[in-house]
């Protein structure tokens, strides 16, 4: 929650304090969408940042987390937990485009996934990108908090934040 509060304060949009809300409200999940990827050379760092944020925030039961990747054409794709095990975004995009399982041995992937999530891995996610504007509109409909893990250019020059604010 500390990370979310820092990000919210930078965006000048305070998060509701879930711990001080009445009991009947505190059970409602706060939708948080972690966005990573991008178009520049720092996109691989973005994957590491997004992965770290996701695994830190998973410990908060009041949050409904999802991870989304932006490609070079500004298409946004939802990711599964195991997609975050890739070392770089090029491998991730290849995996998604081929709709194949990771190249790791199945028993190893299952073991790692089980340790990280306490669940067995689900079936691979179909590659279903959407336009960035559609993603932002959908996020607004879900009243989602967008956690920007984009590095460099588009993610740090205010462009992405401006797009989020105007939707």
mmCIF file of C-alpha atoms in Angstrom:
data_model
loop_
_atom_site.group_PDB
_atom_site.id
_atom_site.type_symbol
_atom_site.label_atom_id
_atom_site.label_comp_id
_atom_site.label_asym_id
_atom_site.label_seq_id
_atom_site.Cartn_x
_atom_site.Cartn_y
_atom_site.Cartn_z
ATOM 1 C CA UNK A 1 0.000 0.000 0.000
ATOM 2 C CA UNK A 2 2.976 2.282 0.632
ATOM 3 C CA UNK A 3 3.911 2.071 -3.066
ATOM 4 C CA UNK A 4 0.366 2.928 -4.104
ATOM 5 C CA UNK A 5 0.250 5.912 -1.753
ATOM 6 C CA UNK A 6 3.565 7.217 -3.138
ATOM 7 C CA UNK A 7 2.357 6.845 -6.708
ATOM 8 C CA UNK A 8 -0.982 8.439 -5.878
ATOM 9 C CA UNK A 9 0.681 11.384 -4.175
ATOM 10 C CA UNK A 10 2.860 11.970 -7.247
ATOM 11 C CA UNK A 11 -0.272 11.994 -9.384
ATOM 12 C CA UNK A 12 -1.934 14.328 -6.849
ATOM 13 C CA UNK A 13 -4.766 11.823 -6.449
ATOM 14 C CA UNK A 14 -4.977 10.388 -2.932
ATOM 15 C CA UNK A 15 -5.978 6.776 -2.498
ATOM 16 C CA UNK A 16 -8.875 6.055 -0.169
ATOM 17 C CA UNK A 17 -7.587 4.785 3.159
ATOM 18 C CA UNK A 18 -9.016 1.277 3.167
ATOM 19 C CA UNK A 19 -8.041 0.570 6.767
ATOM 20 C CA UNK A 20 -10.163 3.469 8.106
ATOM 21 C CA UNK A 21 -13.277 2.784 6.064
ATOM 22 C CA UNK A 22 -16.341 1.163 7.630
ATOM 23 C CA UNK A 23 -16.310 -2.624 7.667
ATOM 24 C CA UNK A 24 -18.983 -2.982 4.968
ATOM 25 C CA UNK A 25 -16.877 -0.893 2.550
ATOM 26 C CA UNK A 26 -13.415 -2.272 3.306
ATOM 27 C CA UNK A 27 -14.265 -5.631 1.746
ATOM 28 C CA UNK A 28 -14.614 -3.962 -1.668
ATOM 29 C CA UNK A 29 -11.582 -4.532 -3.845
ATOM 30 C CA UNK A 30 -9.671 -1.585 -5.289
ATOM 31 C CA UNK A 31 -8.863 -2.260 -8.960
ATOM 32 C CA UNK A 32 -5.185 -1.613 -9.704
ATOM 33 C CA UNK A 33 -3.788 -2.004 -13.212
ATOM 34 C CA UNK A 34 -0.009 -2.190 -13.448
ATOM 35 C CA UNK A 35 1.216 -1.009 -16.852
ATOM 36 C CA UNK A 36 4.637 -1.998 -18.189
ATOM 37 C CA UNK A 37 6.442 -2.297 -21.511
ATOM 38 C CA UNK A 38 6.776 0.575 -23.924
ATOM 39 C CA UNK A 39 8.646 1.432 -27.068
ATOM 40 C CA UNK A 40 12.161 2.378 -26.018
ATOM 41 C CA UNK A 41 15.265 0.572 -24.821
ATOM 42 C CA UNK A 42 14.125 0.833 -21.193
ATOM 43 C CA UNK A 43 11.135 -1.443 -21.798
ATOM 44 C CA UNK A 44 13.011 -4.387 -20.263
ATOM 45 C CA UNK A 45 13.587 -2.393 -17.060
ATOM 46 C CA UNK A 46 9.868 -1.674 -17.116
ATOM 47 C CA UNK A 47 9.176 -5.421 -17.037
ATOM 48 C CA UNK A 48 11.347 -5.783 -13.925
ATOM 49 C CA UNK A 49 9.651 -2.816 -12.246
ATOM 50 C CA UNK A 50 6.180 -4.090 -13.085
ATOM 51 C CA UNK A 51 7.045 -7.559 -11.832
ATOM 52 C CA UNK A 52 8.382 -6.172 -8.537
ATOM 53 C CA UNK A 53 5.359 -3.943 -7.996
ATOM 54 C CA UNK A 54 2.971 -6.792 -8.800
ATOM 55 C CA UNK A 55 4.575 -9.270 -6.418
ATOM 56 C CA UNK A 56 4.766 -6.669 -3.620
ATOM 57 C CA UNK A 57 1.133 -5.618 -4.004
ATOM 58 C CA UNK A 58 -0.164 -9.199 -4.183
ATOM 59 C CA UNK A 59 0.105 -9.327 -0.399
ATOM 60 C CA UNK A 60 -2.706 -6.754 -0.094
ATOM 61 C CA UNK A 61 -6.035 -8.624 -0.071
ATOM 62 C CA UNK A 62 -7.960 -5.375 -0.648
ATOM 63 C CA UNK A 63 -6.470 -4.966 -4.132
ATOM 64 C CA UNK A 64 -7.658 -6.530 -7.371
ATOM 65 C CA UNK A 65 -4.457 -6.557 -9.412
ATOM 66 C CA UNK A 66 -3.899 -6.981 -13.114
ATOM 67 C CA UNK A 67 -0.796 -6.460 -15.236
ATOM 68 C CA UNK A 68 -0.892 -4.975 -18.725
ATOM 69 C CA UNK A 69 1.860 -4.601 -21.317
ATOM 70 C CA UNK A 70 2.057 -1.839 -23.927
ATOM 71 C CA UNK A 71 3.762 -2.735 -27.199
ATOM 72 C CA UNK A 72 5.483 -0.508 -29.778
ATOM 73 C CA UNK A 73 2.138 0.166 -31.521
ATOM 74 C CA UNK A 74 0.526 1.307 -28.240
ATOM 75 C CA UNK A 75 -1.594 -1.823 -28.067
ATOM 76 C CA UNK A 76 -2.258 -3.021 -24.514
ATOM 77 C CA UNK A 77 -2.360 -6.716 -23.596
ATOM 78 C CA UNK A 78 -3.413 -8.286 -20.278
ATOM 79 C CA UNK A 79 -0.819 -10.612 -18.763
ATOM 80 C CA UNK A 80 -0.987 -13.653 -16.523
ATOM 81 C CA UNK A 81 1.314 -14.116 -13.533
ATOM 82 C CA UNK A 82 3.589 -16.533 -15.337
ATOM 83 C CA UNK A 83 4.184 -14.041 -18.162
ATOM 84 C CA UNK A 84 6.148 -12.001 -15.614
ATOM 85 C CA UNK A 85 8.691 -14.829 -15.388
ATOM 86 C CA UNK A 86 10.142 -13.822 -18.764
ATOM 87 C CA UNK A 87 13.532 -12.139 -18.654
ATOM 88 C CA UNK A 88 12.708 -9.501 -21.256
ATOM 89 C CA UNK A 89 9.781 -8.158 -23.216
ATOM 90 C CA UNK A 90 10.990 -9.552 -26.531
ATOM 91 C CA UNK A 91 10.588 -13.070 -25.120
ATOM 92 C CA UNK A 92 7.229 -12.105 -23.651
ATOM 93 C CA UNK A 93 5.912 -10.753 -26.971
ATOM 94 C CA UNK A 94 7.179 -13.860 -28.766
ATOM 95 C CA UNK A 95 5.424 -16.042 -26.218
ATOM 96 C CA UNK A 96 2.170 -14.141 -26.597
ATOM 97 C CA UNK A 97 2.287 -14.027 -30.386
ATOM 98 C CA UNK A 98 2.927 -17.740 -30.641
ATOM 99 C CA UNK A 99 0.345 -18.497 -27.930
ATOM 100 C CA UNK A 100 2.828 -21.022 -26.603
ATOM 101 C CA UNK A 101 3.883 -21.942 -23.122
ATOM 102 C CA UNK A 102 7.236 -20.615 -21.902
ATOM 103 C CA UNK A 103 10.295 -22.566 -22.943
ATOM 104 C CA UNK A 104 10.899 -23.598 -19.337
ATOM 105 C CA UNK A 105 10.259 -27.277 -18.536
ATOM 106 C CA UNK A 106 6.616 -27.642 -17.530
ATOM 107 C CA UNK A 107 7.416 -29.150 -14.126
ATOM 108 C CA UNK A 108 9.826 -26.292 -13.333
ATOM 109 C CA UNK A 109 7.336 -23.609 -14.396
ATOM 110 C CA UNK A 110 4.574 -25.255 -12.366
ATOM 111 C CA UNK A 111 6.813 -25.438 -9.307
ATOM 112 C CA UNK A 112 7.870 -21.776 -9.557
ATOM 113 C CA UNK A 113 4.323 -20.623 -10.227
ATOM 114 C CA UNK A 114 3.000 -22.626 -7.282
ATOM 115 C CA UNK A 115 5.623 -21.116 -4.958
ATOM 116 C CA UNK A 116 4.823 -17.575 -6.107
ATOM 117 C CA UNK A 117 1.042 -17.782 -6.205
ATOM 118 C CA UNK A 118 -0.011 -20.804 -4.131
ATOM 119 C CA UNK A 119 -2.016 -21.918 -7.188
ATOM 120 C CA UNK A 120 -1.454 -24.191 -10.118
ATOM 121 C CA UNK A 121 -0.848 -22.312 -13.401
ATOM 122 C CA UNK A 122 -3.909 -21.725 -15.518
ATOM 123 C CA UNK A 123 -4.079 -22.208 -19.250
ATOM 124 C CA UNK A 124 -2.130 -19.703 -21.372
ATOM 125 C CA UNK A 125 -3.813 -16.413 -22.091
ATOM 126 C CA UNK A 126 -4.836 -15.771 -25.677
ATOM 127 C CA UNK A 127 -3.048 -12.861 -27.286
ATOM 128 C CA UNK A 128 -5.774 -10.217 -27.163
ATOM 129 C CA UNK A 129 -4.356 -6.713 -27.435
ATOM 130 C CA UNK A 130 -6.575 -3.633 -27.318
ATOM 131 C CA UNK A 131 -5.973 -0.034 -28.318
ATOM 132 C CA UNK A 132 -4.540 2.177 -25.584
ATOM 133 C CA UNK A 133 -7.583 4.477 -25.710
ATOM 134 C CA UNK A 134 -9.891 1.469 -25.220
ATOM 135 C CA UNK A 135 -7.775 0.297 -22.287
ATOM 136 C CA UNK A 136 -7.962 3.736 -20.664
ATOM 137 C CA UNK A 137 -11.723 3.968 -21.224
ATOM 138 C CA UNK A 138 -12.185 0.490 -19.743
ATOM 139 C CA UNK A 139 -9.989 1.445 -16.781
ATOM 140 C CA UNK A 140 -12.163 4.485 -16.138
ATOM 141 C CA UNK A 141 -15.297 2.332 -16.278
ATOM 142 C CA UNK A 142 -13.750 0.010 -13.659
ATOM 143 C CA UNK A 143 -12.605 3.014 -11.601
ATOM 144 C CA UNK A 144 -9.129 1.506 -11.775
ATOM 145 C CA UNK A 145 -5.960 3.016 -10.384
ATOM 146 C CA UNK A 146 -3.269 2.802 -13.086
ATOM 147 C CA UNK A 147 0.210 2.142 -11.712
ATOM 148 C CA UNK A 148 2.666 3.412 -14.324
ATOM 149 C CA UNK A 149 5.773 1.197 -14.551
ATOM 150 C CA UNK A 150 6.772 2.513 -17.974
ATOM 151 C CA UNK A 151 10.384 3.711 -18.137
ATOM 152 C CA UNK A 152 11.851 6.323 -20.433
ATOM 153 C CA UNK A 153 10.166 8.502 -23.051
ATOM 154 C CA UNK A 154 6.431 7.772 -23.201
ATOM 155 C CA UNK A 155 6.297 6.670 -19.560
ATOM 156 C CA UNK A 156 8.406 9.410 -17.999
ATOM 157 C CA UNK A 157 7.855 12.498 -20.155
ATOM 158 C CA UNK A 158 4.252 12.996 -19.014
ATOM 159 C CA UNK A 159 2.632 11.635 -22.191
ATOM 160 C CA UNK A 160 1.188 8.506 -20.570
ATOM 161 C CA UNK A 161 0.089 10.399 -17.447
ATOM 162 C CA UNK A 162 -1.628 13.006 -19.645
ATOM 163 C CA UNK A 163 -3.479 10.263 -21.545
ATOM 164 C CA UNK A 164 -4.596 8.708 -18.249
ATOM 165 C CA UNK A 165 -5.810 12.049 -16.915
ATOM 166 C CA UNK A 166 -7.761 12.967 -20.054
ATOM 167 C CA UNK A 167 -9.802 9.762 -20.077
#
